[in-house]
Structures are given as C-alpha cells and as structure tokens.
Coordinates of C-alpha atoms and ligand atoms in Angstrom, one line a residue:
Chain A
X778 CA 81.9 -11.2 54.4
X779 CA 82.0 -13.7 51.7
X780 CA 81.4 -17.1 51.4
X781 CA 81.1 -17.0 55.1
X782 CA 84.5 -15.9 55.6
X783 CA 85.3 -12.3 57.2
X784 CA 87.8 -10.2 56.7
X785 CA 90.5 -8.7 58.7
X786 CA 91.6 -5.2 57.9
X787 CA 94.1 -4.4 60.8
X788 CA 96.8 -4.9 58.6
X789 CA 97.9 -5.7 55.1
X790 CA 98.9 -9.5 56.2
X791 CA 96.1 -10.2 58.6
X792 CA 94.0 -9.2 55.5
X793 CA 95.5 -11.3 53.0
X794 CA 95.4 -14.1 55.5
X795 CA 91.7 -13.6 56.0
X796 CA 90.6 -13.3 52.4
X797 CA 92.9 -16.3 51.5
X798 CA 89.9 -18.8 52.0
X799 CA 87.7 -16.8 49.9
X800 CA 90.3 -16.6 47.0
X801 CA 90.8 -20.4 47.2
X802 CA 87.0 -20.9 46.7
X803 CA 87.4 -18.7 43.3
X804 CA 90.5 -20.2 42.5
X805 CA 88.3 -23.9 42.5
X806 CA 86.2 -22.4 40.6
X807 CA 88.6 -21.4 38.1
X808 CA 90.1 -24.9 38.0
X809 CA 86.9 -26.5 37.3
X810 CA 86.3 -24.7 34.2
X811 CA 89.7 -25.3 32.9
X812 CA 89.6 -28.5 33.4
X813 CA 85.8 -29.0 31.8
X814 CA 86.4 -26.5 29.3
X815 CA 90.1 -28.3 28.6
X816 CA 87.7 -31.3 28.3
X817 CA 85.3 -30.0 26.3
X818 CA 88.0 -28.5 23.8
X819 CA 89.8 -31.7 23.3
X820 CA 86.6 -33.9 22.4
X821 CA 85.1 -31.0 20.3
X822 CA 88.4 -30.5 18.6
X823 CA 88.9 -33.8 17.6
X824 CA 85.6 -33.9 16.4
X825 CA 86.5 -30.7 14.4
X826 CA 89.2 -32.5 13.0
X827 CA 87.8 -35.9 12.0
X828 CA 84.8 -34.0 10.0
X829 CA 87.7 -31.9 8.2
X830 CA 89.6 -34.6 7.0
X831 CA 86.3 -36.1 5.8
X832 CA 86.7 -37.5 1.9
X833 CA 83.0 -35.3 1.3
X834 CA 83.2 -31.3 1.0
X835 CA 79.5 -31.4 2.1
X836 CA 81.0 -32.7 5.1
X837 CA 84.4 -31.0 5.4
X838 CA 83.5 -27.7 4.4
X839 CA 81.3 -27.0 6.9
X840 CA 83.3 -27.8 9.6
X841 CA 86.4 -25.6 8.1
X842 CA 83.9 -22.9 8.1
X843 CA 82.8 -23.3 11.5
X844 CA 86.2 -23.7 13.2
X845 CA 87.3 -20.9 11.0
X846 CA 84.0 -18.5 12.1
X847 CA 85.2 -19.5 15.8
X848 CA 88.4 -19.0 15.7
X849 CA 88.4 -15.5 14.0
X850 CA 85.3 -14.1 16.6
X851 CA 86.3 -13.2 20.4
X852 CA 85.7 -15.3 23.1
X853 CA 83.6 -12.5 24.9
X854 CA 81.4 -12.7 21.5
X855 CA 80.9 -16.4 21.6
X856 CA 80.3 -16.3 25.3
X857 CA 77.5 -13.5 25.1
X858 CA 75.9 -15.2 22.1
X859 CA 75.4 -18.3 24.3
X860 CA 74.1 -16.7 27.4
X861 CA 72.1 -14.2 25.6
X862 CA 70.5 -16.1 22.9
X863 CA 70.4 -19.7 23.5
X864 CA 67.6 -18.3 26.7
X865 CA 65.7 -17.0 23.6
X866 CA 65.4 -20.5 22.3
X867 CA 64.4 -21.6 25.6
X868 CA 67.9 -22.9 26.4
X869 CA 68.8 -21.8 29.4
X870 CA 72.6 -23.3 31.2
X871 CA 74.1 -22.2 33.9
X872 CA 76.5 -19.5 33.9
X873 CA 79.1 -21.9 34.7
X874 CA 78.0 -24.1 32.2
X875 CA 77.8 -21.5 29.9
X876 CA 80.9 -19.9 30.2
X877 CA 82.9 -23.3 30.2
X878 CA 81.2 -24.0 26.9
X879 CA 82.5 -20.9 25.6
X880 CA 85.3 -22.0 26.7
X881 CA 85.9 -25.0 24.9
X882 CA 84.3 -24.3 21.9
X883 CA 86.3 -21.2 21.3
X884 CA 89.4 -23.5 21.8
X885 CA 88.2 -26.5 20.0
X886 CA 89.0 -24.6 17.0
X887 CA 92.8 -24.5 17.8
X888 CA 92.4 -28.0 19.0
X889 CA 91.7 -29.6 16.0
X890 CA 94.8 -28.1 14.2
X891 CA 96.7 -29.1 16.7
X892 CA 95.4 -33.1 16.0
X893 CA 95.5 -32.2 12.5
X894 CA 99.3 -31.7 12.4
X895 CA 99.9 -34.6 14.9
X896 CA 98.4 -37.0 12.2
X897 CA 99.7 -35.2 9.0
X898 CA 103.0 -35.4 10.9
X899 CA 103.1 -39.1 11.2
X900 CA 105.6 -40.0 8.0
X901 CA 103.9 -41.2 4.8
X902 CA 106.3 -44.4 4.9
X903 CA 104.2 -45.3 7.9
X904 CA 100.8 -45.8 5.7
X905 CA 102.8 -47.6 3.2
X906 CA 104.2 -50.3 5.6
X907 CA 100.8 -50.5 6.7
X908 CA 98.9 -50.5 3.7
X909 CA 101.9 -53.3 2.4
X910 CA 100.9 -55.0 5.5
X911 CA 97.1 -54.9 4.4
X912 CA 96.3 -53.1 7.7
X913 CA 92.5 -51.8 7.0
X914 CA 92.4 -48.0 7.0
X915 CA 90.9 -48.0 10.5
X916 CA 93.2 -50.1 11.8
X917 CA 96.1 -47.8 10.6
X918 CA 94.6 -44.9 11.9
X919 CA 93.6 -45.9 15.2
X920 CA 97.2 -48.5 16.2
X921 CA 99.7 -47.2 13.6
X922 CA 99.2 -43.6 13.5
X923 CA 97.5 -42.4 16.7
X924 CA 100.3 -44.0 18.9
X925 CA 103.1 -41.8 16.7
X926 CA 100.4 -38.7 17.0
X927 CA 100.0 -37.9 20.7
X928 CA 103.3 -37.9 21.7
X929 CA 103.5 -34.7 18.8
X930 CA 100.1 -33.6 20.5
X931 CA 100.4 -33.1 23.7
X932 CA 103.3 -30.3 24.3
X933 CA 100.8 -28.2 22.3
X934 CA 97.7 -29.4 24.0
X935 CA 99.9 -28.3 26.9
X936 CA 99.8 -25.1 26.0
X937 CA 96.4 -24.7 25.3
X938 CA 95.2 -25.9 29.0
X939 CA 97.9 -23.0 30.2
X940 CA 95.6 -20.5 27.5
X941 CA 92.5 -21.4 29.1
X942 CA 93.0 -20.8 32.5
X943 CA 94.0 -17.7 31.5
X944 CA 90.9 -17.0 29.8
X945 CA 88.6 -17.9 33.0
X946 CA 88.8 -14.1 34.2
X947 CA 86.6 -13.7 31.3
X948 CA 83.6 -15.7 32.7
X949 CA 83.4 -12.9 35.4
X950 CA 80.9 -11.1 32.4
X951 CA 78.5 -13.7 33.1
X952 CA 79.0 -13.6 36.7
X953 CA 80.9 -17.2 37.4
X954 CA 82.5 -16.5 40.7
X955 CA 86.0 -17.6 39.4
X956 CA 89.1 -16.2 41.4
X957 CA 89.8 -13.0 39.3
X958 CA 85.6 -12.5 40.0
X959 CA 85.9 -12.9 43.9
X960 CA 89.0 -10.6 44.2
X961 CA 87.1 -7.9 42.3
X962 CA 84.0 -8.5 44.6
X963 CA 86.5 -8.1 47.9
X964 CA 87.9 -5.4 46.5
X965 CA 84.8 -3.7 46.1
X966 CA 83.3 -4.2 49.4
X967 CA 86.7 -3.5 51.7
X968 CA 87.6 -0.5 48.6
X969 CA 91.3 -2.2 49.3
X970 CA 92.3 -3.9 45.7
X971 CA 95.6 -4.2 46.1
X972 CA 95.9 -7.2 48.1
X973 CA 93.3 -9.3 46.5
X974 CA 94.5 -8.6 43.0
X975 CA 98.4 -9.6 44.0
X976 CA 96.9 -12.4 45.3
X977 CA 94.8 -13.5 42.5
X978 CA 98.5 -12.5 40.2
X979 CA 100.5 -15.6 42.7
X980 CA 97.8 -17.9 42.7
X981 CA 97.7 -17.8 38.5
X982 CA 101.4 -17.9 38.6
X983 CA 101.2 -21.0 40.9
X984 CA 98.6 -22.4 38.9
X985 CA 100.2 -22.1 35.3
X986 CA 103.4 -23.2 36.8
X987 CA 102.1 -26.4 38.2
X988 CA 99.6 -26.9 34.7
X989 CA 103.2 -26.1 32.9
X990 CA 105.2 -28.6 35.1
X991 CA 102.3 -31.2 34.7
X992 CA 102.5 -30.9 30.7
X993 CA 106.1 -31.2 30.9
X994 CA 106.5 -34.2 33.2
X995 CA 103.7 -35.8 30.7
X996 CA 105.5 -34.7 27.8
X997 CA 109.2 -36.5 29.1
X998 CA 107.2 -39.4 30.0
X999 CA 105.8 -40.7 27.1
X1000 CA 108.4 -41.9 24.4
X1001 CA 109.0 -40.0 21.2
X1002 CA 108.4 -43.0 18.9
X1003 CA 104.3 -43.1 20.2
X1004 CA 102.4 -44.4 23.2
X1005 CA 104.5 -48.3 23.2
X1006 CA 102.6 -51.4 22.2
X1007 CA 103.8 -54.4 22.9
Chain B
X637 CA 107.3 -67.5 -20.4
X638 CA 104.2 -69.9 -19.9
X639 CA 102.4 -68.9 -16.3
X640 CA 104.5 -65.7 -15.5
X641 CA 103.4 -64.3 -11.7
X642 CA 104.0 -60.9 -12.3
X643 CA 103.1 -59.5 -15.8
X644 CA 103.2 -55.8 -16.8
X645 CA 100.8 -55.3 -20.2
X646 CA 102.1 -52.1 -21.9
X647 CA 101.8 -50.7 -18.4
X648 CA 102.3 -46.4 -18.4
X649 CA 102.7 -44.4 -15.6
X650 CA 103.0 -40.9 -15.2
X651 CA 103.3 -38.6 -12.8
X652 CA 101.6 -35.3 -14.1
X653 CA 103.9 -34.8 -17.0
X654 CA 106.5 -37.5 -16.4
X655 CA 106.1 -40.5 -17.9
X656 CA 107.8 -42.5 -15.7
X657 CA 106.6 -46.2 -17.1
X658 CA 106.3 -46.1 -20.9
X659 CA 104.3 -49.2 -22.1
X660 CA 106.3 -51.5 -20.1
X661 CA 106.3 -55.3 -21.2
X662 CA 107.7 -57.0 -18.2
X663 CA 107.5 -60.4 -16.7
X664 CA 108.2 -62.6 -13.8
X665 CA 108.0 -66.5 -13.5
X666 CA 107.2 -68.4 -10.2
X667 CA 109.7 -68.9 -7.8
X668 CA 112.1 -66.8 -10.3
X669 CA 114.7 -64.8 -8.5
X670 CA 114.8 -61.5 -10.8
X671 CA 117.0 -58.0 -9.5
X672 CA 116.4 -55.1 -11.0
X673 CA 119.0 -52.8 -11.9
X674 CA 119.6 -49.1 -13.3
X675 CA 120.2 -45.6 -13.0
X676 CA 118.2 -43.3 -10.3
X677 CA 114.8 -42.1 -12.2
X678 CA 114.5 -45.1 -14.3
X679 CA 111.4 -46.8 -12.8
X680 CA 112.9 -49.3 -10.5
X681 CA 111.3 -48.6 -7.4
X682 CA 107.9 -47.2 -9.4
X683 CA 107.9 -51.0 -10.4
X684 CA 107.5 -52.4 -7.1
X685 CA 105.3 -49.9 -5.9
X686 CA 102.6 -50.5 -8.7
X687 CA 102.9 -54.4 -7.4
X688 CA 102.7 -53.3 -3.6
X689 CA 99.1 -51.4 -4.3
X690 CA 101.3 -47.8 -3.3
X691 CA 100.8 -46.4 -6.9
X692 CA 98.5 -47.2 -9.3
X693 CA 98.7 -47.3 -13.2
X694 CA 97.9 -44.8 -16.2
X695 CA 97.0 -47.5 -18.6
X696 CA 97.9 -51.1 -19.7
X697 CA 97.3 -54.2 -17.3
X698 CA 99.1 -55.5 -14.4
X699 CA 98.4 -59.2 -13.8
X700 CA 99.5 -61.0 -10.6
X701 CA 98.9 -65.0 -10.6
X702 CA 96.5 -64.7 -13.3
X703 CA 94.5 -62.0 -11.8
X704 CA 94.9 -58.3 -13.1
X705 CA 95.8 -56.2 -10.1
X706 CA 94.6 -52.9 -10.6
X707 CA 91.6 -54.3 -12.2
X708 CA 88.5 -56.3 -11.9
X709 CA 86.5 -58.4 -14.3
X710 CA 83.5 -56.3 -14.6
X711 CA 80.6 -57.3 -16.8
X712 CA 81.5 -55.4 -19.7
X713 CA 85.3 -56.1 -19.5
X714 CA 88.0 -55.1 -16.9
X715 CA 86.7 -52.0 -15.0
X716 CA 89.2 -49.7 -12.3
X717 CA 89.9 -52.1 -8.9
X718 CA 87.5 -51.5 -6.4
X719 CA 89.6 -51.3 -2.7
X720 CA 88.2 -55.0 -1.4
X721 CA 89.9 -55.7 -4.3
X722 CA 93.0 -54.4 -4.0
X723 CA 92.8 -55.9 -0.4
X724 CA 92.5 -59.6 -1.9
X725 CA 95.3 -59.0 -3.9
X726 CA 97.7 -57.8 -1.9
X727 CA 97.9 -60.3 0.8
X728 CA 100.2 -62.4 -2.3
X729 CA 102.4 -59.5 -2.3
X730 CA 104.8 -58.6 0.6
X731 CA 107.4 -55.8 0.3
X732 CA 110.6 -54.8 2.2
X733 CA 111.2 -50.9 2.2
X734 CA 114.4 -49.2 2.0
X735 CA 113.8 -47.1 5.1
X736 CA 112.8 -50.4 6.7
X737 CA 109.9 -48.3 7.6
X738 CA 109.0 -50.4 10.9
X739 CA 106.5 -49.1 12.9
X740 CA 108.5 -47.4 15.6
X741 CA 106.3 -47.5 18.7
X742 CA 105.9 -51.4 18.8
X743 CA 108.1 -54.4 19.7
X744 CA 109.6 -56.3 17.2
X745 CA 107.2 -59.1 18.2
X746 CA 104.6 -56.5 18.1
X747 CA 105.9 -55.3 14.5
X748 CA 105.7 -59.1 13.1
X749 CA 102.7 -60.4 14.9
X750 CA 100.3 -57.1 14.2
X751 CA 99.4 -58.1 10.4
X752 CA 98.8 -61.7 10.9
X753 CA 96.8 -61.2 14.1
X754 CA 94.6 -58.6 12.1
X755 CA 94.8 -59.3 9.1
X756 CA 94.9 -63.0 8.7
X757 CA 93.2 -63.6 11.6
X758 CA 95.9 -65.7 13.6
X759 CA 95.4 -66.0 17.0
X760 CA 98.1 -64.1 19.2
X761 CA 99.6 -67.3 20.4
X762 CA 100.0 -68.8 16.5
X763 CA 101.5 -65.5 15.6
X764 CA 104.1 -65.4 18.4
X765 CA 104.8 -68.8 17.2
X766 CA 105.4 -67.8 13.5
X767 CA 107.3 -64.6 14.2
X768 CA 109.9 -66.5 16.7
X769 CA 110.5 -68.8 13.7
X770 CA 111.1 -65.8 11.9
X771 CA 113.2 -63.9 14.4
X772 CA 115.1 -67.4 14.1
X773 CA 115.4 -67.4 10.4
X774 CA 117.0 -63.7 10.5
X775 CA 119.1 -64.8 13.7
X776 CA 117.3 -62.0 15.7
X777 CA 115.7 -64.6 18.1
X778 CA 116.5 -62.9 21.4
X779 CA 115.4 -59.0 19.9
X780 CA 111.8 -59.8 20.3
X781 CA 110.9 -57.5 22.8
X782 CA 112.7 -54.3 21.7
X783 CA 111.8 -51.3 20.2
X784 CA 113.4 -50.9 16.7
X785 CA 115.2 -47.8 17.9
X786 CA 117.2 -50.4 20.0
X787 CA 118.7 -52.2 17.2
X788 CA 121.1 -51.7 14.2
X789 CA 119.8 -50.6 11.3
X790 CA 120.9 -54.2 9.7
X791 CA 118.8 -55.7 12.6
X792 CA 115.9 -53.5 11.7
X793 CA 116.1 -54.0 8.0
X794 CA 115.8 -57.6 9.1
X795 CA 112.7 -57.4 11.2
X796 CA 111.3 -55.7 8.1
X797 CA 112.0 -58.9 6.1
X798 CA 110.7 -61.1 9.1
X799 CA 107.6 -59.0 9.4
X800 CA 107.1 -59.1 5.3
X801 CA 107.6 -63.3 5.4
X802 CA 105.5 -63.6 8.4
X803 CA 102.2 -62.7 5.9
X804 CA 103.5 -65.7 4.0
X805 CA 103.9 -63.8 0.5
X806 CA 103.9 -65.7 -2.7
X807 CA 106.0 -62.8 -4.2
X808 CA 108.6 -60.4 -2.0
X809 CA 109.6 -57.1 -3.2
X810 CA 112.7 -55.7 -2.2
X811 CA 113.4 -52.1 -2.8
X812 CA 117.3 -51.3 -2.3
X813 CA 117.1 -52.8 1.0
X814 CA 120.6 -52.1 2.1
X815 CA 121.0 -48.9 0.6
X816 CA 120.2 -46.9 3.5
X817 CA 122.6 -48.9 5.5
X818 CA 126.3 -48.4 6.8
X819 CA 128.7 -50.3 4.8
X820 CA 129.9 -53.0 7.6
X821 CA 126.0 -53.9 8.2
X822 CA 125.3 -54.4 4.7
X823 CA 126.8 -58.1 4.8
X824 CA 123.9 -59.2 7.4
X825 CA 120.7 -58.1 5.0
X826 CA 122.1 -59.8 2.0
X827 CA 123.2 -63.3 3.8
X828 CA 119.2 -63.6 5.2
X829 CA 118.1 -63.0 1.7
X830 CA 120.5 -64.9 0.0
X831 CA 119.8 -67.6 2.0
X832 CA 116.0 -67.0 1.8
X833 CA 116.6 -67.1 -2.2
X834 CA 118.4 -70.5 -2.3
X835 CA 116.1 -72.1 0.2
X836 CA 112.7 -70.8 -0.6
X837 CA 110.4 -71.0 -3.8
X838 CA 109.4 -67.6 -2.9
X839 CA 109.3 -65.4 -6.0
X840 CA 111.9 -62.4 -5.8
X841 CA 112.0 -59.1 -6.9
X842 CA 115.1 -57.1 -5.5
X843 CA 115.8 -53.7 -7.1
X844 CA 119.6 -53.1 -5.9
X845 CA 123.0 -51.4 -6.5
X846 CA 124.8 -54.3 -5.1
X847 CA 125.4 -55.4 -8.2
X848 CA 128.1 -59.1 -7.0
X849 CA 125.3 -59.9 -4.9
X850 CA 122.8 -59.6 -7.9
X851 CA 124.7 -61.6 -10.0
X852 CA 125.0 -64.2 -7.0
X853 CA 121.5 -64.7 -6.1
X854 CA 119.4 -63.5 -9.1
X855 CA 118.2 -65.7 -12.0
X856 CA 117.7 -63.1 -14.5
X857 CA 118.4 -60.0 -14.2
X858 CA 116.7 -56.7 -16.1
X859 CA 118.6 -53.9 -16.4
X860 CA 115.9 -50.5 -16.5
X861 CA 116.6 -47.3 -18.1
X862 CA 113.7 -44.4 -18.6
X863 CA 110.8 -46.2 -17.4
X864 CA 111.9 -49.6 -20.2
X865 CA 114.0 -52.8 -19.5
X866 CA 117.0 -51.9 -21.9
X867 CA 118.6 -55.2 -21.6
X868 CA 117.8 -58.4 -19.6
X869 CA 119.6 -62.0 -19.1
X870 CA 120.8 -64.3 -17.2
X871 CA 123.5 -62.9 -14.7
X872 CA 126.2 -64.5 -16.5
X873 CA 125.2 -62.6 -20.2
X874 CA 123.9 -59.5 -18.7
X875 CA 127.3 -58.6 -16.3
X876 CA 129.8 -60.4 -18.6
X877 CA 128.2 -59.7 -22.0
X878 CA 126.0 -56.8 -22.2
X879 CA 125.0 -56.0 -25.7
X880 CA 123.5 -52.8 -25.4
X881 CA 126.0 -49.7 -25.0
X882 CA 123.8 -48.2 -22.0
X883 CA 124.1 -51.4 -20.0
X884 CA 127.7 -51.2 -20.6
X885 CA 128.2 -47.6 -19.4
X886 CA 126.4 -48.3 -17.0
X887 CA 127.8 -51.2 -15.4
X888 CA 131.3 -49.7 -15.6
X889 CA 130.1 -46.4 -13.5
X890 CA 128.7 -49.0 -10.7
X891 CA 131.3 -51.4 -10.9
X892 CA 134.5 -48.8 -11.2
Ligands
LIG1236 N1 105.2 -39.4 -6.1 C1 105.9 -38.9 -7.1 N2 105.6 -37.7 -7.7 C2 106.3 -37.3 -8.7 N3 107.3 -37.9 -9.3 C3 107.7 -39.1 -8.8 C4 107.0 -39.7 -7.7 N4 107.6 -40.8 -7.4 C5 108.6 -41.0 -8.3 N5 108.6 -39.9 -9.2 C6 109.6 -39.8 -10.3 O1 109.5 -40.9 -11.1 C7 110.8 -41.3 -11.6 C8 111.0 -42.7 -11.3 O2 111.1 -42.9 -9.9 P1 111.6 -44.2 -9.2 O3 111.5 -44.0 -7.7 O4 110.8 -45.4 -9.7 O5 113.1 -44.3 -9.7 P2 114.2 -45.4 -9.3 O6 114.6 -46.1 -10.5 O7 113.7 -46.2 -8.1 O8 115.3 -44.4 -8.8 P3 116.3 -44.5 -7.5 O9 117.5 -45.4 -7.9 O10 116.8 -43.1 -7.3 O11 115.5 -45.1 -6.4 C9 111.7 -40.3 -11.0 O12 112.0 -39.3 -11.9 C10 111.0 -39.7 -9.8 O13 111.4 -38.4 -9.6
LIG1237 MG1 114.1 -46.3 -6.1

C-alpha cells in the first residue's frame, strides 16, 4: 500500500490498473517541479542575463563566472551542495524545495543564453531607428526589442521545460516522491519492476509530448515579427 | 554661407585604420535642399550617420543650428557630448533609412505615433491626429492599422518618412531611400519627397543614385569621393558642367 492505494497482483493488468493512482500522484509531483523549477529558471536566467550585459566587469564578470561554474558542475552536485550544506548554515528547505531549486538554477544558466541570443538577434537597424527616433535606452529595450526577442525565445525555452522534466527522476536522491521515485518504491515492495517502470516510460512520453505540443502551439501562435503592438 | 544648419569643421572619421572622413569642410543652409552623390565607400552615408547621433567623430566639430553636436560647451572649452546631450540635439534631426528599418511588430499608427507619444510627450489622441495627417500626406491614409510586413516596400519606405516627419524635424536625412526598392515602386518614394521638398522649408539631405531626380529636387548638389566633396554646384553646373575629371567619370558610369 501506498498513498492509501493497494495493489492488485492477480495479473499484469489488474496491477497496472491498481498502481495507476499511485503513479499519477508521483507524476503531480513531477509536474510541479517542472513547472516551479521551469519558473525559477526563467526569472533566474534573465537575471543572469541582465547582470552579463552589464556596462561594469565588476558586475558582469561575476555573473559569467557563476553561470559558467553552474553550467559546467552536475546537477546531482549542485543539488547535494544545497541539501547538504545550506542545513549547515541553518538553512534548512524542503526536499521539494530543494530539489526544484536545483532545478532551476542549474538551468538558469542555459537560460540566460538563450535571452542573450534573443536580444543580440534583434537586428542592429532596429536600435538605430530607435535611437533616430530618440527612443530612451529603456524604452528600446523594453517595446522595441523585447517584442522582436520572445518570439526567438521561446522554441528554445521550449526545449528547456522538455529538459527539466526529464531531470526530475533526479530529485529521487533527496527523496521527493516524484513518479520515477514512486515506481521504484512499488517496485520494491511488490519485487515486480516491470510494470511500474513501463508505466513511469508512457506517462513521460505523454508528458513531453503534451509539454512539446504546448511549446509548439505557443510557438505558431505568436507572430514572427514580435509580440504585436498596436 | 551666413547661418549654415549643418556645418562639418575639418571633421575626421575613421574606422580603425580607415579614414573614412578626411577633414571634411561641409555645409548646409536652412531650408536648403542639398543630395549627396558618389561612388560606394566615399562617405555618403557616414555623413548622415555622424548627423543622426549613429557614429560619432575622430576630431573636428560638427555644428547643428549653432550648437556643436558631438560636443558641449564645457568650462574650459568644448568637451566630448554627454548622452542628455546628444538627446537634445537630436530631436532637430530626423532620418529615413534605406532598409526603411520600421519596427516590425507595430502598426503603422503604432510605428508613427510611438516617438511622439514618448518622446515628445503627445498625448495618444494628438499623436493619432498628427500621424493620420501624415498617412494623408504619403497617400497611405487607409494603411494605418497594418503591420509593415503587409505593405509594399514603397508603402513602407513611406511610413518611414511619415514616422521621421511626425517628430517635426528641422533637418531630414535621407539615406538612398529607394535603393532597396523594386524599380516600378521607386516612382512613389520620390513623388512624396519631391513634393515634401517643393512644399516644405524643411532642410534636406538625400544621399542618392537617382541622379534626374537629384537634379530635379536638389539645390546644390555635392558630389563625394574618399571621404571629401570633390565638386559641388548648383544642379545645373554640377550635371551639365562638371569641372573636375572624377565628377565626369563618374557621372557617365551612373548615367550610361
Ligand atoms: N561600422 C563600420 N566599420 C568599419 N568600416 C565601416 C563602417 N561603416 C562604414 N565603413 C566603411 O567606411 C567607408 C564609407 O562608408 P559609407 O557607408 O559612408 O559609404 P557610402 O558612401 O555610403 O557608400 P555606399 O554608396 O556603398 O552606401 C566604407 O569603406 C565602409 O566600408
Ligand atoms: Mg551608403
């Protein structure tokens, strides 16, 4: 029993059916921490990217260092550091918490390349009109190139979500009951793997493929000249 | 010339080892209608640019009404422009690209109306006002609410003027503004400036390769060649009686 739901072992099917709830539960949990540590990657990683593009090194260079350091360590590394040693410091998060942080900071990094290219993308003439137009730099930045930006952003944001969910399993070190977590836990106590693990393999194909779909809908919908103002 | 607009002061720009302005003595009066002419590399668009606040200067002085450009009055003499500067400066200036180089996610209203609104502080309903007479003045009236990737690139080209005019300029820059177009929509651009040079005392710098339509509209025209004005005249002289052999050959390789 798990979660309150029994199993049925009489046969291959009646099992499946039986652990299905349980799985579902995990597979939640696995969606949550995509989506916060989706979340938590996007604001971070633009974050990253503003304090690169920074006109001070003392500013700049730091933050190329950082998103460097992160993106060249495992995620398992930056996920034990923060479970093991943030308690040491009397900081003490949830796993969940924890984990989805990891999450998110780990992918900040590639994050704030991909807003990086969006805005370097936007053409040079673009600045000029505006700058011709005495547009203030903010004013550029925020209604001239943004707008042109996220359409160039989001395929490859896209991508990233797809990344993440994939990387959930590895929250199971820090014992978040995320799906991959809960089949292993099934597995263990009815010693039959099999099912729960083919299971967990659909649900994550059904999942990616919907996140996939999702991007790509998003991706057709907005226009390729920038988010319209009228 | 007594009270020139535009005066370039033994201006030099390079670019790393290219100098592409060499001490260039150059002058504009008000209201004057002056194209600029010559071969590719020679300066011409570098010329506008320096005005437009795109590039800035090596050495020598830029003045605009009186008022050097890419400097300021600074209490021992004229010290580097600071950027509020630059920003006071430019709103005389207003420039028309040769890409057209609209903003391609906003309306054609949205494309006109933008500057004014923020920069000029216009309320939205005075700017819709302006830009409409605009949109009139380039016969584009009933394009307001497209997206430039709707229209022709001679209808776009013309937005780009509208949008230029609708910061009410007291000099317009024109950088080959039909060069980027097809042949039949070429026609369209010129009539709206044409008719904006007879009817406006709008100064008017056009750097062009349409060289009838030059001689048409301009008042003088300056014929450039490595980063100097070779030759310069009235249309009359400078198309019908060029005195220097490089204006010559170069007139019959456009003209032939
Ligand atoms: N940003 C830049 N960096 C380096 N060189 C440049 C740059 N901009 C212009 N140049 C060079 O400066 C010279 C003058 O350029 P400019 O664009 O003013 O010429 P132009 O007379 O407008 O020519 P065209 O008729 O081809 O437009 C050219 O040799 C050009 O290659
Ligand atoms: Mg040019």
């Amino acid at each position: 029993m798990l979660f309150g739901f029994e199993w049925d072992l009489s046969s291959p099917a009646a099992y499946a059916a039986s652990i299905l709830p349980i799985l579902l539960i995990g597979m939640w949990v696995t969606i949550q921490a995509t989506v916060i540590g989706f979340i938590v990657a996007l604001v971070l990683g633009l974050v990253w990217a503003v304090l690169k593009a920074a006109p001070f090194r003392i500013i700049s260079w730091p933050a190329t260092v950082m998103t460097e350091f992160i993106r060249d360590t495992p995620l398992l590394v930056q996920l034990f550091f923060l479970y093991y040693v943030l308690p040491e410091y009397g900081i003490v998060l949830p796993a969940f918490m924890t984990g989805t942080l990891a999450l998110g900071i780990q992918y900040s990094a590639y994050t704030s390349e991909v807003y990086r290219a969006g805005i370097e993308a936007v053409a040079k003439d673009q600045h000029e009109a505006a700058r011709a137009l005495n547009l203030t730099p903010a004013r550029t930045f925020t209604h001239i190139v943004v707008p042109q930006a996220v359409p160039r952003i989001v395929p490859a944001m896209g991508n990233y979500l797809v990344s993440i969910m994939k990387d959930v399993p590895v929250l199971s070190v820090v014992t978040v009951l995320e799906m991959l977590n809960v089949a292993k836990i099934v597995g263990d106590r009815t010693f039959n793997y099999l099912v729960p693990l083919s299971m967990v393999g659909g649900l994550y194909l059904v999942m990616t493929l919907v996140a996939s779909a999702g991007v790509r809908l998003l991706d057709g919908w907005l226009p390729k000249q920038g988010i319209p103002l009228k | 010339m007594n009270d020139p607009i535009i005066k370039f002061d033994k201006v030099i720009k390079r670019f790393g080892d290219l100098t592409v302005l060499d001490e260039l003595d150059f002058e504009v009066g008000r209201g004057e209608k002056v194209s600029i002419i010559g071969p590719s590399g020679s300066g011409k668009s570098t010329v506008l640019r320096i005005l437009m606040t795109l590039e800035g200067i090596e050495g020598g002085v830029v003045t605009v009404n009186g008022e050097p450009l890419w400097h300021e009055e600074g209490p021992d003499g004229l010290r580097p422009a600071s950027e509020a500067h630059l920003h006071k400066m430019r709103t005389q200036l207003g420039m028309v690209f040769q890409q057209f180089n609209l903003f391609p996610h906003m309306t054609v209203l949205r494309n006109i109306t933008e500057a004014p609104v923020k920069v000029l502080g216009l309320s939205k309903a005075e700017a819709k006002g302006r830009a409409e007479e605009l949109l009139e003045l380039v016969g584009l009236a009933d394009q307001a609410q497209k997206y430039p990737h709707q229209l022709s690139g001679g209808q776009q080209q013309r937005v780009g003027i509208a949008r230029a005019l609708a910061m009410r300029p007291n000099v317009l820059l024109f950088d080959e503004p039909t060069s980027a177009l097809d042949p039949e929509l070429v026609g369209e651009v010129l009539n709206v400036i044409g008719r904006l040079a007879e009817e406006h005392d709008l100064t008017m710098l056009l750097v062009t390769h349409e060289m009838r339509f030059a001689r048409e509209i301009s008042d003088r025209v300056c014929f450039f060649d490595q980063g100097r004005i070779r030759e310069e005249g009235t249309p009359e002289e400078l198309f019908t009686d060029p005195k220097e052999d490089r204006t010559r050959e170069f007139l019959k390789a456009v003209l032939d």
